[in-house]
Structures are given as C-alpha cells and as structure tokens.
PDB file of C-alpha atoms in Angstrom:
ATOM      1  CA  UNK A 717     -63.599 -40.222 -29.762  1.00  0.00           C
ATOM      2  CA  UNK A 718     -64.617 -42.995 -32.137  1.00  0.00           C
ATOM      3  CA  UNK A 719     -61.706 -42.269 -34.460  1.00  0.00           C
ATOM      4  CA  UNK A 720     -59.282 -42.303 -31.536  1.00  0.00           C
ATOM      5  CA  UNK A 721     -60.633 -45.670 -30.372  1.00  0.00           C
ATOM      6  CA  UNK A 722     -60.175 -47.144 -33.865  1.00  0.00           C
ATOM      7  CA  UNK A 723     -56.598 -45.849 -34.078  1.00  0.00           C
ATOM      8  CA  UNK A 724     -55.862 -47.124 -30.576  1.00  0.00           C
ATOM      9  CA  UNK A 725     -57.218 -50.592 -31.399  1.00  0.00           C
ATOM     10  CA  UNK A 726     -55.271 -50.748 -34.669  1.00  0.00           C
ATOM     11  CA  UNK A 727     -52.092 -49.536 -32.952  1.00  0.00           C
ATOM     12  CA  UNK A 728     -52.399 -52.149 -30.208  1.00  0.00           C
ATOM     13  CA  UNK A 729     -52.967 -54.946 -32.718  1.00  0.00           C
ATOM     14  CA  UNK A 730     -50.067 -53.773 -34.882  1.00  0.00           C
ATOM     15  CA  UNK A 731     -47.680 -53.579 -31.919  1.00  0.00           C
ATOM     16  CA  UNK A 732     -48.732 -57.012 -30.638  1.00  0.00           C
ATOM     17  CA  UNK A 733     -48.129 -58.512 -34.074  1.00  0.00           C
ATOM     18  CA  UNK A 734     -44.758 -56.772 -34.325  1.00  0.00           C
ATOM     19  CA  UNK A 735     -43.687 -58.053 -30.901  1.00  0.00           C
ATOM     20  CA  UNK A 736     -44.449 -61.637 -31.964  1.00  0.00           C
ATOM     21  CA  UNK A 737     -43.035 -61.493 -35.454  1.00  0.00           C
ATOM     22  CA  UNK A 738     -40.919 -58.788 -37.031  1.00  0.00           C
ATOM     23  CA  UNK A 739     -41.666 -58.621 -40.724  1.00  0.00           C
ATOM     24  CA  UNK A 740     -42.310 -56.038 -43.391  1.00  0.00           C
ATOM     25  CA  UNK A 741     -46.107 -56.315 -43.053  1.00  0.00           C
ATOM     26  CA  UNK A 742     -46.136 -55.789 -39.283  1.00  0.00           C
ATOM     27  CA  UNK A 743     -43.719 -52.854 -39.597  1.00  0.00           C
ATOM     28  CA  UNK A 744     -45.985 -51.279 -42.238  1.00  0.00           C
ATOM     29  CA  UNK A 745     -49.005 -51.659 -39.923  1.00  0.00           C
ATOM     30  CA  UNK A 746     -47.136 -49.930 -37.090  1.00  0.00           C
ATOM     31  CA  UNK A 747     -46.009 -47.177 -39.455  1.00  0.00           C
ATOM     32  CA  UNK A 748     -49.603 -46.701 -40.655  1.00  0.00           C
ATOM     33  CA  UNK A 749     -50.872 -46.508 -37.067  1.00  0.00           C
ATOM     34  CA  UNK A 750     -48.171 -43.971 -36.205  1.00  0.00           C
ATOM     35  CA  UNK A 751     -49.104 -41.901 -39.249  1.00  0.00           C
ATOM     36  CA  UNK A 752     -52.794 -41.949 -38.246  1.00  0.00           C
ATOM     37  CA  UNK A 753     -51.916 -40.882 -34.685  1.00  0.00           C
ATOM     38  CA  UNK A 754     -49.701 -38.059 -35.962  1.00  0.00           C
ATOM     39  CA  UNK A 755     -52.495 -36.859 -38.257  1.00  0.00           C
ATOM     40  CA  UNK A 756     -54.997 -36.862 -35.403  1.00  0.00           C
ATOM     41  CA  UNK A 757     -52.513 -35.080 -33.137  1.00  0.00           C
ATOM     42  CA  UNK A 758     -51.915 -32.388 -35.790  1.00  0.00           C
ATOM     43  CA  UNK A 759     -55.682 -31.801 -36.127  1.00  0.00           C
ATOM     44  CA  UNK A 760     -56.042 -31.518 -32.347  1.00  0.00           C
ATOM     45  CA  UNK A 761     -53.189 -28.976 -32.199  1.00  0.00           C
ATOM     46  CA  UNK A 762     -54.718 -26.899 -35.036  1.00  0.00           C
ATOM     47  CA  UNK A 763     -58.119 -26.974 -33.324  1.00  0.00           C
ATOM     48  CA  UNK A 764     -56.610 -25.917 -29.992  1.00  0.00           C
ATOM     49  CA  UNK A 765     -54.686 -23.063 -31.628  1.00  0.00           C
ATOM     50  CA  UNK A 766     -57.803 -21.833 -33.429  1.00  0.00           C
ATOM     51  CA  UNK A 767     -59.855 -21.949 -30.226  1.00  0.00           C
ATOM     52  CA  UNK A 768     -57.145 -20.027 -28.380  1.00  0.00           C
ATOM     53  CA  UNK A 769     -57.057 -17.439 -31.181  1.00  0.00           C
ATOM     54  CA  UNK A 770     -60.836 -16.981 -31.024  1.00  0.00           C
ATOM     55  CA  UNK A 771     -60.882 -16.809 -27.227  1.00  0.00           C
ATOM     56  CA  UNK A 772     -58.040 -14.281 -27.212  1.00  0.00           C
ATOM     57  CA  UNK A 773     -59.774 -12.044 -29.779  1.00  0.00           C
ATOM     58  CA  UNK A 774     -62.088  -9.793 -27.767  1.00  0.00           C
ATOM     59  CA  UNK A 775     -64.015  -8.642 -30.839  1.00  0.00           C
ATOM     60  CA  UNK A 776     -64.741 -12.226 -31.938  1.00  0.00           C
ATOM     61  CA  UNK A 777     -65.914 -13.103 -28.430  1.00  0.00           C
ATOM     62  CA  UNK A 778     -68.072  -9.981 -28.255  1.00  0.00           C
ATOM     63  CA  UNK A 779     -69.767 -10.784 -31.580  1.00  0.00           C
ATOM     64  CA  UNK A 780     -70.196 -14.478 -30.810  1.00  0.00           C
ATOM     65  CA  UNK A 781     -73.700 -15.647 -30.025  1.00  0.00           C
ATOM     66  CA  UNK A 782     -73.447 -18.021 -27.053  1.00  0.00           C
ATOM     67  CA  UNK A 783     -77.055 -18.843 -26.143  1.00  0.00           C
ATOM     68  CA  UNK A 784     -80.657 -18.910 -27.277  1.00  0.00           C
ATOM     69  CA  UNK A 785     -82.729 -15.843 -27.961  1.00  0.00           C
ATOM     70  CA  UNK A 786     -85.912 -15.260 -25.963  1.00  0.00           C
ATOM     71  CA  UNK A 787     -88.091 -16.883 -28.624  1.00  0.00           C
ATOM     72  CA  UNK A 788     -86.079 -20.089 -28.913  1.00  0.00           C
ATOM     73  CA  UNK A 789     -83.793 -21.079 -31.751  1.00  0.00           C
ATOM     74  CA  UNK A 790     -83.078 -18.754 -34.650  1.00  0.00           C
ATOM     75  CA  UNK A 791     -83.806 -21.149 -37.487  1.00  0.00           C
ATOM     76  CA  UNK A 792     -80.875 -23.435 -36.750  1.00  0.00           C
ATOM     77  CA  UNK A 793     -78.282 -20.714 -37.195  1.00  0.00           C
ATOM     78  CA  UNK A 794     -77.125 -18.532 -34.325  1.00  0.00           C
ATOM     79  CA  UNK A 795     -76.486 -15.579 -36.652  1.00  0.00           C
ATOM     80  CA  UNK A 796     -79.814 -15.416 -38.561  1.00  0.00           C
ATOM     81  CA  UNK A 797     -81.562 -12.111 -38.048  1.00  0.00           C
ATOM     82  CA  UNK A 798     -78.822 -10.839 -35.790  1.00  0.00           C
ATOM     83  CA  UNK A 799     -76.703  -7.810 -36.492  1.00  0.00           C
ATOM     84  CA  UNK A 800     -73.325  -7.599 -34.804  1.00  0.00           C
ATOM     85  CA  UNK A 801     -73.208  -5.021 -32.065  1.00  0.00           C
ATOM     86  CA  UNK A 802     -70.362  -2.599 -31.851  1.00  0.00           C
ATOM     87  CA  UNK A 803     -69.209  -1.046 -28.633  1.00  0.00           C
ATOM     88  CA  UNK A 804     -67.851   2.484 -28.871  1.00  0.00           C
ATOM     89  CA  UNK A 805     -64.200   2.567 -27.924  1.00  0.00           C
ATOM     90  CA  UNK A 806     -64.732   4.780 -24.870  1.00  0.00           C
ATOM     91  CA  UNK A 807     -68.028   3.344 -23.616  1.00  0.00           C
ATOM     92  CA  UNK A 808     -68.574   1.773 -20.213  1.00  0.00           C
ATOM     93  CA  UNK A 809     -68.836  -1.676 -21.810  1.00  0.00           C
ATOM     94  CA  UNK A 810     -65.379  -1.309 -23.351  1.00  0.00           C
ATOM     95  CA  UNK A 811     -63.592  -0.823 -20.012  1.00  0.00           C
ATOM     96  CA  UNK A 812     -61.188  -3.576 -19.084  1.00  0.00           C
ATOM     97  CA  UNK A 813     -61.217  -3.654 -15.298  1.00  0.00           C
ATOM     98  CA  UNK A 814     -58.399  -6.203 -15.338  1.00  0.00           C
ATOM     99  CA  UNK A 815     -56.092  -3.740 -17.043  1.00  0.00           C
ATOM    100  CA  UNK A 816     -53.281  -2.370 -14.880  1.00  0.00           C
ATOM    101  CA  UNK A 817     -54.231   1.085 -16.216  1.00  0.00           C
ATOM    102  CA  UNK A 818     -57.801   0.867 -14.900  1.00  0.00           C
ATOM    103  CA  UNK A 819     -58.451   3.139 -11.898  1.00  0.00           C
ATOM    104  CA  UNK A 820     -61.448   2.558  -9.692  1.00  0.00           C
ATOM    105  CA  UNK A 821     -63.172   5.910  -9.043  1.00  0.00           C
ATOM    106  CA  UNK A 822     -63.024   5.465  -5.234  1.00  0.00           C
ATOM    107  CA  UNK A 823     -59.307   4.667  -5.305  1.00  0.00           C
ATOM    108  CA  UNK A 824     -58.258   8.097  -6.523  1.00  0.00           C
ATOM    109  CA  UNK A 825     -56.446  10.095  -3.905  1.00  0.00           C
ATOM    110  CA  UNK A 826     -58.366  13.086  -2.694  1.00  0.00           C
ATOM    111  CA  UNK A 827     -56.665  15.995  -0.976  1.00  0.00           C
ATOM    112  CA  UNK A 828     -56.900  15.849   2.795  1.00  0.00           C
ATOM    113  CA  UNK A 829     -58.095  12.215   2.971  1.00  0.00           C
ATOM    114  CA  UNK A 830     -55.944   9.295   3.952  1.00  0.00           C
ATOM    115  CA  UNK A 831     -56.567   5.926   2.420  1.00  0.00           C
ATOM    116  CA  UNK A 832     -56.527   3.008   4.913  1.00  0.00           C
TER     117      UNK A 832
END
C-alpha cells in the first residue's frame, strides 16, 4: 500500500509537470512512473496466479495449517512439530460432495418406492 502511494504520488507529479512543460526530463519521469506501475502490476498478477494455484490444489489446501494449535503458537512457524496428514483415496474425508458423480445414499432408487 505504501509503495502504491509513492508510485501514485510520483506519477501525479510527473504528469502535472509534463502537462505544463513538455521536455525530455518530464517525459523521462513519466516513463519511470509507468515502468514502476507496470512492475507493481506484474507482481500483483504473479501473486494472484500463485494464490489461485494454491487454492485450486486440494492437496496443498489440505496440508496447509490455517490456525493456532490448542497450546498457542508453534514457535513462530505453523509447520514446526507438525506432520502432514494424508487422506486415503477412498476414505470418507476424500469424498467430494460437489462432484457430479457423487450420489447421496438416500437418493438411490429403491425398487417399489417412488421418489417425490
């Protein structure tokens, strides 16, 4: 946020100077501000893509530690003393109820019963 504010202030000053007087120095300031904005934008895009990749990876999300343990902090690192859990492929925890292939047990058709 602080970096963005600095770039925004510099960009505004550079554009104001350019609008009053077109010269090599003012053009260079605008070019520098544009370059800084493009660099910040590229970092934001990379960060967003990495977050999307992590959020889309079920295994990463499963192994991620997202809170405090019962005793408080784990020495400043969320992974200290923690072993990653693995869920067997066919366990109850591995079921994806949002999958179109998931059948609720009560939804199965039984002979002689009509479903309302």
